[in-house]
XYZ file of C-alpha atoms in Angstrom:
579
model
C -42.237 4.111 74.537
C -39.865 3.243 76.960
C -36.106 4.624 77.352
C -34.838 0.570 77.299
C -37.192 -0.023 73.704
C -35.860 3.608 72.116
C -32.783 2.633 72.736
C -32.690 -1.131 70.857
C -35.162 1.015 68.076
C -31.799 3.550 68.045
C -30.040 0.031 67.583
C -31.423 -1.940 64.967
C -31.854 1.237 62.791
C -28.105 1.615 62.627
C -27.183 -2.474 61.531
C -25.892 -2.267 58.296
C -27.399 -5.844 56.044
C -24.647 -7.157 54.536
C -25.229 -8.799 51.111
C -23.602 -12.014 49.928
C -22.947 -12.051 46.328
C -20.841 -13.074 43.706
C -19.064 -10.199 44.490
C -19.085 -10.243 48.408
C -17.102 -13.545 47.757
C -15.014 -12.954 45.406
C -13.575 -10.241 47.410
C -13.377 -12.225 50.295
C -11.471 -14.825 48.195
C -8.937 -12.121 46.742
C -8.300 -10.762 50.559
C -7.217 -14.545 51.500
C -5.224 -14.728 48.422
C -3.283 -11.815 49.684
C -2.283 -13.296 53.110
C -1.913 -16.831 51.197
C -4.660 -18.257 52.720
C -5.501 -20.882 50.205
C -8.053 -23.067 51.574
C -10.220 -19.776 52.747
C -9.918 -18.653 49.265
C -10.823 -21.822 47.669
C -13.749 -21.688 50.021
C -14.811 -18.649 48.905
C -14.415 -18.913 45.089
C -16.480 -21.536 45.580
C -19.619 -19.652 46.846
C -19.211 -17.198 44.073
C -19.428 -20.077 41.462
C -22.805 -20.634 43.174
C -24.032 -17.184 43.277
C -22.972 -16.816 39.880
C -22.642 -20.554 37.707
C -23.069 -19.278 34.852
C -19.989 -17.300 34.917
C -17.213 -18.430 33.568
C -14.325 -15.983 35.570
C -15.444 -17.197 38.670
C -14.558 -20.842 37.692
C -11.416 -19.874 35.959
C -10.451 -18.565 39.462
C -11.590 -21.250 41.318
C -9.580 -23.561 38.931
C -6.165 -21.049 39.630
C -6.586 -21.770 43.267
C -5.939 -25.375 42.596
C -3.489 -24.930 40.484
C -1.714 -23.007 42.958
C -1.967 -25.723 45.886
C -1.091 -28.517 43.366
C -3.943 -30.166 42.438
C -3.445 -29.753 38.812
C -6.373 -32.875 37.873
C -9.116 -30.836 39.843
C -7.939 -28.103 37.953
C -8.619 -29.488 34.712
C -11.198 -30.839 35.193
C -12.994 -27.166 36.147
C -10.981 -25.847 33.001
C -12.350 -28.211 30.462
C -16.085 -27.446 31.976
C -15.592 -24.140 30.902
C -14.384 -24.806 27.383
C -17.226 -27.675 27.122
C -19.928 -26.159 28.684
C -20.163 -22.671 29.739
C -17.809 -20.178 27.357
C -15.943 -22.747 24.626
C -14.652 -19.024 23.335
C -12.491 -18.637 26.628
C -9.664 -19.723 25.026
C -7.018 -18.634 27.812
C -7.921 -21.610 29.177
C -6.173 -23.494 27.197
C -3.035 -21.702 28.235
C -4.075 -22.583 31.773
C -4.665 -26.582 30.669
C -0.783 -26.189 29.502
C 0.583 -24.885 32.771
C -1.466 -27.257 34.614
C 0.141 -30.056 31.891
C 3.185 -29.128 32.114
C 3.535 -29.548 35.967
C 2.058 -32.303 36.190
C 5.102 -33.216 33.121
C 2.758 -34.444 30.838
C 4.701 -32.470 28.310
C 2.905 -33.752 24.644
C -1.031 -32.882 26.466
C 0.807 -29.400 27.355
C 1.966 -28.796 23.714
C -1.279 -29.642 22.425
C -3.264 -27.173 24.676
C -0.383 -24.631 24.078
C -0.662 -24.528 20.562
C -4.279 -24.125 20.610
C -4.156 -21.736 22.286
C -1.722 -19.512 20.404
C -3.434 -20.387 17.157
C -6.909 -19.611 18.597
C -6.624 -16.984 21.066
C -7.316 -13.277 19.322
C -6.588 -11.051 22.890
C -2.946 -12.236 23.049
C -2.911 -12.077 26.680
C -0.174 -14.475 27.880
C 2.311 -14.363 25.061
C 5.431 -13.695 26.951
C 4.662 -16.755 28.719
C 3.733 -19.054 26.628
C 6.893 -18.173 24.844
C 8.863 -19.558 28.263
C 6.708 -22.190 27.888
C 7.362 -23.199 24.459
C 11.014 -23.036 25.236
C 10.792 -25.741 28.129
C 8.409 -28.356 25.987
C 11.337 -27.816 23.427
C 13.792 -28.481 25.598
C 11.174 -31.480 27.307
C 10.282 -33.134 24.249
C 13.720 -32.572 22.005
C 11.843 -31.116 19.490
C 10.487 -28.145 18.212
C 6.867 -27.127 18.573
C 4.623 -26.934 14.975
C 2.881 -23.449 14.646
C 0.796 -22.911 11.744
C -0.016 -19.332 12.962
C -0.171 -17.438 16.264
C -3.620 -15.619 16.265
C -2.782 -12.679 18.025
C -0.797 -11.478 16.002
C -1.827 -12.116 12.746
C -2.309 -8.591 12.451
C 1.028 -7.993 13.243
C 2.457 -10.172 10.425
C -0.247 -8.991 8.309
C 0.490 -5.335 8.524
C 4.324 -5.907 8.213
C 3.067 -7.774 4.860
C 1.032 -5.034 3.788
C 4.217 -2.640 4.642
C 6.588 -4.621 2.060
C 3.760 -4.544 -0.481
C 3.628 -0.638 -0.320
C 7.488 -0.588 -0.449
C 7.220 -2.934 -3.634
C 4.763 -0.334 -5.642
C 2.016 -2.852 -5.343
C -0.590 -0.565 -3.941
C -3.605 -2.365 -4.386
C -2.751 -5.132 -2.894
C -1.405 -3.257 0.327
C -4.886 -1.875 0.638
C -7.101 -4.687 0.219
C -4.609 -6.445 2.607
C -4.814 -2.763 5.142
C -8.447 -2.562 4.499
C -8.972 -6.490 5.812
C -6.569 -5.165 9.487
C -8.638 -3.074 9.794
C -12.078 -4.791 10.051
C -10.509 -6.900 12.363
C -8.960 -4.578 14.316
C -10.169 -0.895 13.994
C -7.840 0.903 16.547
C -4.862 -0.238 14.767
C -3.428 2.926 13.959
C -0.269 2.227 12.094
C -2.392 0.815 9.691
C -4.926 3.173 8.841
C -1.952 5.417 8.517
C -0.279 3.303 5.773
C -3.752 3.205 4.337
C -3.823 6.485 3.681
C -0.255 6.168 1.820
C -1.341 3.962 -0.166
C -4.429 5.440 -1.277
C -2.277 8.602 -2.116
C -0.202 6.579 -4.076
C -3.157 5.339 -6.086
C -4.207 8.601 -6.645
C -7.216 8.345 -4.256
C -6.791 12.083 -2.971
C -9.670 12.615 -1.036
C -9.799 9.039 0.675
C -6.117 9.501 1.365
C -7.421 12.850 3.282
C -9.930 11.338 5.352
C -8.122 8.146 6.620
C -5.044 10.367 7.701
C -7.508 12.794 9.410
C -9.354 9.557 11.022
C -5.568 8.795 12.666
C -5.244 12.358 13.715
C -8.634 11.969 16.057
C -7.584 9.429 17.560
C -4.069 10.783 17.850
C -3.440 14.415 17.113
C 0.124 14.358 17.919
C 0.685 11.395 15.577
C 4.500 12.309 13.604
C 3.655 9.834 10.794
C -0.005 11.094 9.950
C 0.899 14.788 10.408
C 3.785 14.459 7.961
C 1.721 12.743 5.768
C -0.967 14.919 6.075
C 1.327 17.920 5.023
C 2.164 16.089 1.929
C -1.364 15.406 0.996
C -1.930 19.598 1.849
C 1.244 20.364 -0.766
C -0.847 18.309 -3.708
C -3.925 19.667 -2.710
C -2.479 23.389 -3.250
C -4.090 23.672 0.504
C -1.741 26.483 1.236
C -3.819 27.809 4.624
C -3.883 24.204 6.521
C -0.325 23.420 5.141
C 1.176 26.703 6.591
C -0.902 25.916 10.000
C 0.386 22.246 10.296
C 4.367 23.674 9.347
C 4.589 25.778 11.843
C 3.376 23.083 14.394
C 6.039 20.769 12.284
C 9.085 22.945 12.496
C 8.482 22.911 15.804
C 8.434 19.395 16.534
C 11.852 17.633 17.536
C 11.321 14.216 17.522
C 13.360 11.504 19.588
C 13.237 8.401 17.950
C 15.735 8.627 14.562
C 12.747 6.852 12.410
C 10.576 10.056 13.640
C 13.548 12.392 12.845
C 13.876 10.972 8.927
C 10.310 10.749 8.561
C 10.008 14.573 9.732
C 13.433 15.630 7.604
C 12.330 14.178 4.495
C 8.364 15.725 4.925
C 10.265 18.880 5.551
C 12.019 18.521 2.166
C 9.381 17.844 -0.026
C 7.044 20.503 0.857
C 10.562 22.622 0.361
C 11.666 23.391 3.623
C 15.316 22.292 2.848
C 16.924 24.764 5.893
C 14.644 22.687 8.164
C 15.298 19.540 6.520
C 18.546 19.728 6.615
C 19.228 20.481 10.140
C 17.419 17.441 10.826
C 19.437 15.100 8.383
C 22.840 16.860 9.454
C 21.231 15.758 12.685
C 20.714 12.289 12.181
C 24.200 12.038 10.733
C 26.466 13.145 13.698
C 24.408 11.511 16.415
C 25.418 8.113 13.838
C 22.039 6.389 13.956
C 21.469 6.264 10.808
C 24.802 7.718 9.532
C 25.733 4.104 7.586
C 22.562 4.815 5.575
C 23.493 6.199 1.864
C 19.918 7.129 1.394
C 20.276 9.435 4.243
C 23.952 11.446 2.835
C 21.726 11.684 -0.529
C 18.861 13.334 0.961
C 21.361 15.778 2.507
C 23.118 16.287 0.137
C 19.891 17.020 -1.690
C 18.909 19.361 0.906
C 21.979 20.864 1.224
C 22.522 21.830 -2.556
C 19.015 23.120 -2.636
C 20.654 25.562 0.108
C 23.462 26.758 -1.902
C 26.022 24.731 0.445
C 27.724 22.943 -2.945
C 31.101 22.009 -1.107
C 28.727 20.190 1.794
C 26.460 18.431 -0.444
C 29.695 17.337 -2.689
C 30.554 15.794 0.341
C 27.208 14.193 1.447
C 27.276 12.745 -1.642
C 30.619 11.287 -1.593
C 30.117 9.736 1.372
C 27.252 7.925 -0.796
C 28.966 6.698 -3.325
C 31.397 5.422 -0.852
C 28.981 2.882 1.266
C 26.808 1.817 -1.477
C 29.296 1.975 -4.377
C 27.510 -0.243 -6.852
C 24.256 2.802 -7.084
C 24.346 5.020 -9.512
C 22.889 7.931 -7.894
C 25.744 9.781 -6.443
C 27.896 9.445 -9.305
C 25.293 11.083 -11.064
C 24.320 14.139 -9.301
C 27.965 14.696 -8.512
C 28.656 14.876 -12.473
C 26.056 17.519 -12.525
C 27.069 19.669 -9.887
C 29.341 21.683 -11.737
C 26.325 22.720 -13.944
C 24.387 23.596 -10.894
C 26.990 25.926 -9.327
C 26.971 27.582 -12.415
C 23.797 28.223 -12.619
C 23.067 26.275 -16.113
C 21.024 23.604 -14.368
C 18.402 23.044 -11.245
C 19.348 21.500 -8.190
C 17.439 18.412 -7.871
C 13.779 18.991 -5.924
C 13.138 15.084 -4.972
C 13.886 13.553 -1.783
C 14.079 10.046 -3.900
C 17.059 7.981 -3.641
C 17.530 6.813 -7.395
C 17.905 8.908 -10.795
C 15.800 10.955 -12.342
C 13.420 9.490 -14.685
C 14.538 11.388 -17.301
C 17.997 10.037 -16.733
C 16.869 6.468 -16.308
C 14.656 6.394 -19.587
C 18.102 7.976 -21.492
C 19.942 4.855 -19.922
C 17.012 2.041 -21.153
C 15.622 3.677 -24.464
C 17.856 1.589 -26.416
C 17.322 -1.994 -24.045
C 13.543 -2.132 -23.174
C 14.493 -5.103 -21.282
C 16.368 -3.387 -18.659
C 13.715 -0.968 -17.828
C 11.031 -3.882 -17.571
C 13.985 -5.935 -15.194
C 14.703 -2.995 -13.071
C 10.589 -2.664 -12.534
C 10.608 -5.970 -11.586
C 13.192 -6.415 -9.559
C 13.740 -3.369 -7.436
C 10.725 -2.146 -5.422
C 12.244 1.351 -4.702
C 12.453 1.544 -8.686
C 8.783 0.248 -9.107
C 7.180 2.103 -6.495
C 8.859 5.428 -7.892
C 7.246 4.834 -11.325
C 3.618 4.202 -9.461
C 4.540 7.392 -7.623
C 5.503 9.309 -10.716
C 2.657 7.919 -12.771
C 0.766 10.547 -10.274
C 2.825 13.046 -9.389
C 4.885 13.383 -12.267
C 4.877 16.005 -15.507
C 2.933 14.889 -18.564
C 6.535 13.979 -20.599
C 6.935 11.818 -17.483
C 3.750 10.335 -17.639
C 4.077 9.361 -20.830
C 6.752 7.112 -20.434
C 6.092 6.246 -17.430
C 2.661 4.471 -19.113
C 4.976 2.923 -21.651
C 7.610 1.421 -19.561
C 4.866 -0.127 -17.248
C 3.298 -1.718 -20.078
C 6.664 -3.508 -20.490
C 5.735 -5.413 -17.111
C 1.951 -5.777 -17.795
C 1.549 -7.909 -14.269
C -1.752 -7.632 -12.221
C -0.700 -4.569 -10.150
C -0.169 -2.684 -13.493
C -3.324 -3.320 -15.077
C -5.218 -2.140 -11.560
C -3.067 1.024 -11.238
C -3.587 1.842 -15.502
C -6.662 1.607 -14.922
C -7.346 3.798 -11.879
C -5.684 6.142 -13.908
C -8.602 5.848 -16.938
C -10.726 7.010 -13.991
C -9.224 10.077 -12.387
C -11.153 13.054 -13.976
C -7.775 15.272 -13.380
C -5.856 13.554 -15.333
C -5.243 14.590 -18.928
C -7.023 12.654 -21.921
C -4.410 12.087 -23.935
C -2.466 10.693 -21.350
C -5.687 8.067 -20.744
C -5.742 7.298 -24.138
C -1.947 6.302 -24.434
C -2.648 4.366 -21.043
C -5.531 2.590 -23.056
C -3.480 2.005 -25.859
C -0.917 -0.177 -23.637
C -3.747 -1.468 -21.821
C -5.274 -3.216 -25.090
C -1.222 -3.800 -26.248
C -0.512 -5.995 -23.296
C -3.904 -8.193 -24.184
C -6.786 -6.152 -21.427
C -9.647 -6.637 -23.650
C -12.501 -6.583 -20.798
C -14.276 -3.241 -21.601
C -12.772 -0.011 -19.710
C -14.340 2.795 -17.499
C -12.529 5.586 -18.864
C -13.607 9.232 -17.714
C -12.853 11.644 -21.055
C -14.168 15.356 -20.981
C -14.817 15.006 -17.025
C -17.960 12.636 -18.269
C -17.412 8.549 -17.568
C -17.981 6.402 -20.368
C -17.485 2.808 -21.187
C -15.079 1.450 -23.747
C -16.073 -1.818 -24.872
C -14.390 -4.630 -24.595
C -12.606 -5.955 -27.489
C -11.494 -9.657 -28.609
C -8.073 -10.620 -27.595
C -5.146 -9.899 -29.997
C -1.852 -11.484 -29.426
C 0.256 -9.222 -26.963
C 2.781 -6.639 -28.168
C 6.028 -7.557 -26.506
C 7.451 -4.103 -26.680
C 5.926 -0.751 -28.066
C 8.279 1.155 -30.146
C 8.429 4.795 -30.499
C 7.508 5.139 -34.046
C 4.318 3.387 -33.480
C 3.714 5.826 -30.734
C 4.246 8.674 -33.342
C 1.691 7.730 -35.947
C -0.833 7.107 -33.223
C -0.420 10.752 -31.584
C -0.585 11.931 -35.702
C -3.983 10.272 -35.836
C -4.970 11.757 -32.841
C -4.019 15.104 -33.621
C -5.817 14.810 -37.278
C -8.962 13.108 -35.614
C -9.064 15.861 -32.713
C -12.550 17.508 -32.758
C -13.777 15.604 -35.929
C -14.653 11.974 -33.770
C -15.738 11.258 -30.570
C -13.817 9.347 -27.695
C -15.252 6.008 -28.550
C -14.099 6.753 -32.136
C -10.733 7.919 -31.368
C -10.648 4.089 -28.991
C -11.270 2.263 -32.275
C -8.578 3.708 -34.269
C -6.402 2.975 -31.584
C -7.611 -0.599 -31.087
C -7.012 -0.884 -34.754
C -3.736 -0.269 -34.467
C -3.068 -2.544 -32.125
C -4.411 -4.698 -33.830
C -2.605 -4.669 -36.746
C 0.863 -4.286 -35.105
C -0.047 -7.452 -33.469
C -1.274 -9.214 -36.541
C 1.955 -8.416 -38.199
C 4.362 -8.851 -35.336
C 7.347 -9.121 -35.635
C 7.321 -8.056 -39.191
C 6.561 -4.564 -39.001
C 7.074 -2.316 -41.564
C 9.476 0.243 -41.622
C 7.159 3.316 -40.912
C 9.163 5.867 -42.555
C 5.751 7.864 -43.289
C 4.056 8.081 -40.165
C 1.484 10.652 -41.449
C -0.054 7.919 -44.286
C -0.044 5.421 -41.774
C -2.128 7.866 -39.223
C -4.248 9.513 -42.613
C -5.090 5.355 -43.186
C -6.025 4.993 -39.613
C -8.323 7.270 -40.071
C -9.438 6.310 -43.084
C -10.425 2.916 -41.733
C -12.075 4.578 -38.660
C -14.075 6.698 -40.378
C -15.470 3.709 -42.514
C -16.180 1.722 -39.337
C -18.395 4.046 -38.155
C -20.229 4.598 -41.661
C -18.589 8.677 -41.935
C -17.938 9.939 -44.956
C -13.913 10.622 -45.797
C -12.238 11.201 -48.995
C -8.676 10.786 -49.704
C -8.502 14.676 -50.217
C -9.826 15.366 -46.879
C -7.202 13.335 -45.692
C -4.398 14.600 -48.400
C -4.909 18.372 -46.650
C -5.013 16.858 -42.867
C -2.104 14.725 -42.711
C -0.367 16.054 -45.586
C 0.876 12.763 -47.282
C -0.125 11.660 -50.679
C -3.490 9.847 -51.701
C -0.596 7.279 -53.028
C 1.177 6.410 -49.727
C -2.678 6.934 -47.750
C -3.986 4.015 -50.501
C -1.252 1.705 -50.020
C -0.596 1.981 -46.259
C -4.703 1.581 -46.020
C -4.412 -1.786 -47.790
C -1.937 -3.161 -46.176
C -3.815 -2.406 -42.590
C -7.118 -4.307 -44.373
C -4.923 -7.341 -45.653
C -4.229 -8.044 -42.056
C -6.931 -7.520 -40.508
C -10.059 -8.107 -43.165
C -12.171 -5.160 -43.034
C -13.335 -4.722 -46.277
C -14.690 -8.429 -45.481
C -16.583 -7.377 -42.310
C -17.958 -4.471 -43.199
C -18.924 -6.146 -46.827
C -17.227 -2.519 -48.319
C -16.126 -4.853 -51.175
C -18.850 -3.319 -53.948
C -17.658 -1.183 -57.051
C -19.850 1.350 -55.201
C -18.442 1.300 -51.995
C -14.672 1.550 -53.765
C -16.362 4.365 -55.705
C -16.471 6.630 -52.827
C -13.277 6.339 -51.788
């Protein structure tokens, strides 16, 4: 080969091909675009639409390129090919159609592409904007613009609803709503961290566990779901992991005052008051949150817990001063004496209102106010929920009682997530049935009794109990007691469902119940017949120790309200025989 042929050989092998794309162009276009080159980049945007037709990005740009130089119609017309014909889900373009609208003053065409695409448009991209926007077509058109919703951020408003539902003790309604976020958007993680509240609060331990530790993956420095996650430790008696995730706590100082309440009252709970108090005396001088009374109370809480009386007699005096018309302060500040002394304990719970023990003294004699106070103050309500969980079984008790006094949807769901949890005690679940069937639930139950589930069935409707007085409570704990280890749990259901029924056959004329063990011996008596047992009034005489008299009498009045000598055809000499 000759030198002249090597040579162009050496040439041609070192010609790069260049390859016109989609791509190629659009670059081209964005590089004219940056020295304002207009036309070139029109040009260009052009061959990428024919490279690539079928996407829609490359005709958005094309259609910005006019917009830019004016001609708003060509514009449009590109937009609405999109919408019509290639990608009808591109909804920005709508925002773009509004623009477009707008300078071209066709305000009313502007506001109708705006507002579709707020309403429509899940991504959210142009919000700020469209905000300006809506301001001018206000100002254009004298009038305000009509939004039924703005898509993006429906999760937004949802969550914040979901967030006053939790506040408001309404659990499971804050998780369905949580739950629904969530499918929608799974990355939202304030969300799935309120989730996991609220499943604690409804007693769901374990799913509580696992959504907080889901938030902690994604975020392991997350203040909310660490804090909550050392709570969920404390209940768990999960001393190892909780003493791993303190130390990491204590040494967290947070910035933001939500963070450093949030971390204070954590910190308090799990008993750390040294720790929780720096952080609230914190939060007080640096004045944030230093209007709050909720906040003096906690550290006042925190600081008697400490041994520092004289500071938490001031803490809360400072509470009493800015929200004068609570209770609270007064209260604890009447006890502190005691607690100096040594006669009583220092309150343990970071809860800003009195203890329940204090608040069922205070409403024992007015049902009304306790059933009021549940429905009208959320911190109240979602206390009770809280304690129906958390609380000691004297607690519990009334706790069942008092929320039978509201008897609303929220109340029924939460009563009877409680039949269900096997660690909860079974005489607690049977006074929670008992108010159950009182305020008119007579679907059948899922109860779990003796750590095995059963179903109660359901029972016709009886006319509801308007309040549930404390002697009736007595004779049906006396027929418990006497019944214990002689009948089964369905058994011991349908002496209580007799009673029930009964007190709401007679209601409001009640007899005085004077002796509570005849009326729990007749109870019994009744039950026992139901189910075809044999009882004698002697039996009963040695159980409950009332008389075969009173037993007799208070056994026939039960049966002339509510017939059941007539349904179980027990009306025979024979049958009266065996009494």
């Amino acid at each position: 080969m000759s030198q002249r042929k090597r040579a162009a050989s050496s040439r041609r092998s070192k010609v790069i091909p260049m390859r016109l794309d989609a791509t190629f162009f659009f670059e081209r276009a964005v590089q004219s675009l940056d020295r304002y080159h207009y036309d070139k980049a029109l040009k260009y945007f052009r061959r990428a639409v024919e490279y690539e037709p079928e996407n829609p990005v490359n005709h958005c740009n094309m259609a910005g390129i006019l917009s830019e130089m004016g001609r708003y119609e060509e514009s449009n017309v590109i937009l609405r090919s999109v919408i019509d014909q290639i990608d009808p889900a591109m909804t920005e373009c709508y925002y773009y159609l509004a623009n477009n609208y707008a300078n071209m003053e066709q305000y009313e065409a502007a506001e109708e592409a705006l507002v579709h695409y707020l309403e429509h448009d899940e991504e959210g991209q142009f919000l700020d904007e469209a905000d300006e926007l809506l301001d001018l077509l206000g100002y254009e058109l004298n009038r305000p613009t009509k939004l039924s919703t703005i898509k993006s951020r429906e999760n937004l408003y949802a969550h914040d609803k979901a967030r006053e539902l939790l506040e408001a003790g309404r659990f499971a309604e804050a998780v369905r709503m949580l739950e629904e976020i969530l499918v929608r958007q799974p990355d939202f993680v304030a969300v799935r961290n309120n989730l996991g509240l609220a499943y604690y609060y409804m007693g769901l331990f374990d799913k509580a566990i696992s959504t907080i530790s889901e938030v902690l993956e994604a975020e392991p420095g997350n203040l909310h779901a660490l804090c909550n996650m050392a709570i969920f430790y404390q209940h768990g008696n999960q001393e190892s992991p909780l003493r791993e995730l303190l130390e990491k706590l204590r040494k967290t100082v947070p910035f933001h005052p939500e963070h450093v309440f949030k971390l204070a009252t954590t910190l308090g709970i799990i008993g750390d008051h040294r720790e929780a108090y720096r952080h609230f005396r914190r939060l007080i001088r640096t004045g944030e949150l230093a209007n709050e009374p909720s906040l003096h109370h906690f550290a006042a809480v925190a600081a008697v817990n400490l041994g520092r009386y004289n500071e938490a007699e001031r803490h809360w005096n400072q509470a009493q001063k800015l929200d004068p018309n609570s209770s609270v302060a007064a209260f604890h500040l009447r006890r502190l004496p005691q607690v100096r002394s040594g006669e009583e304990k220092p309150p343990v719970h970071y809860h800003y209102h009195l203890p329940f023990e204090e608040q069922f003294r205070q409403w024992e004699t007015k049902p009304g106010l306790v059933s009021e106070a549940l429905k009208q103050d959320p911190l109240i309500r979602s206390s009770f929920f809280w304690a129906l969980r958390h609380g000691d079984r004297k607690t519990k008790v009334q706790v069942i009682q008092a929320l039978g006094l509201v008897a609303d949807e929220e109340v029924i769901e939460s009563l009877k997530a409680f039949l269900v949890d096997p660690k909860e005690e079974d005489e607690l679940k049977r006074v929670a049935v008992l108010v159950l069937r009182s305020i008119g639930v007579q679907d059948s139950l899922s109860v779990t009794f003796g750590g095995r589930p059963l179903t109660l069935e359901a029972r016709r409707k009886s006319e509801r109990l308007p309040v549930w007085d404390s002697s009736w409570q007595i004779v049906l704990e006396q027929a418990l007691e006497g019944m214990s280890g002689r009948y089964d749990v369905v058994q011991q259901h349908d002496m209580m469902t007799l009673w029930v029924d009964y007190l709401s056959r007679v209601y409001p004329e009640v007899p005085k119940l004077h002796k509570s063990s005849g009326w729990a011996a007749a109870l019994e008596y009744w039950t026992a017949k139901m189910h075809r047992r044999t009882v004698t009034y002697s039996d009963l005489v040695d159980r409950y120790g009332a008389s075969q008299a009173s037993i007799s009498r208070y056994a026939n009045r039960i049966d002339e309200a509510c017939g059941i000598r007539e349904k179980l055809d027990l009306t025979s000499p024979s049958f009266r025989g065996k009494k």
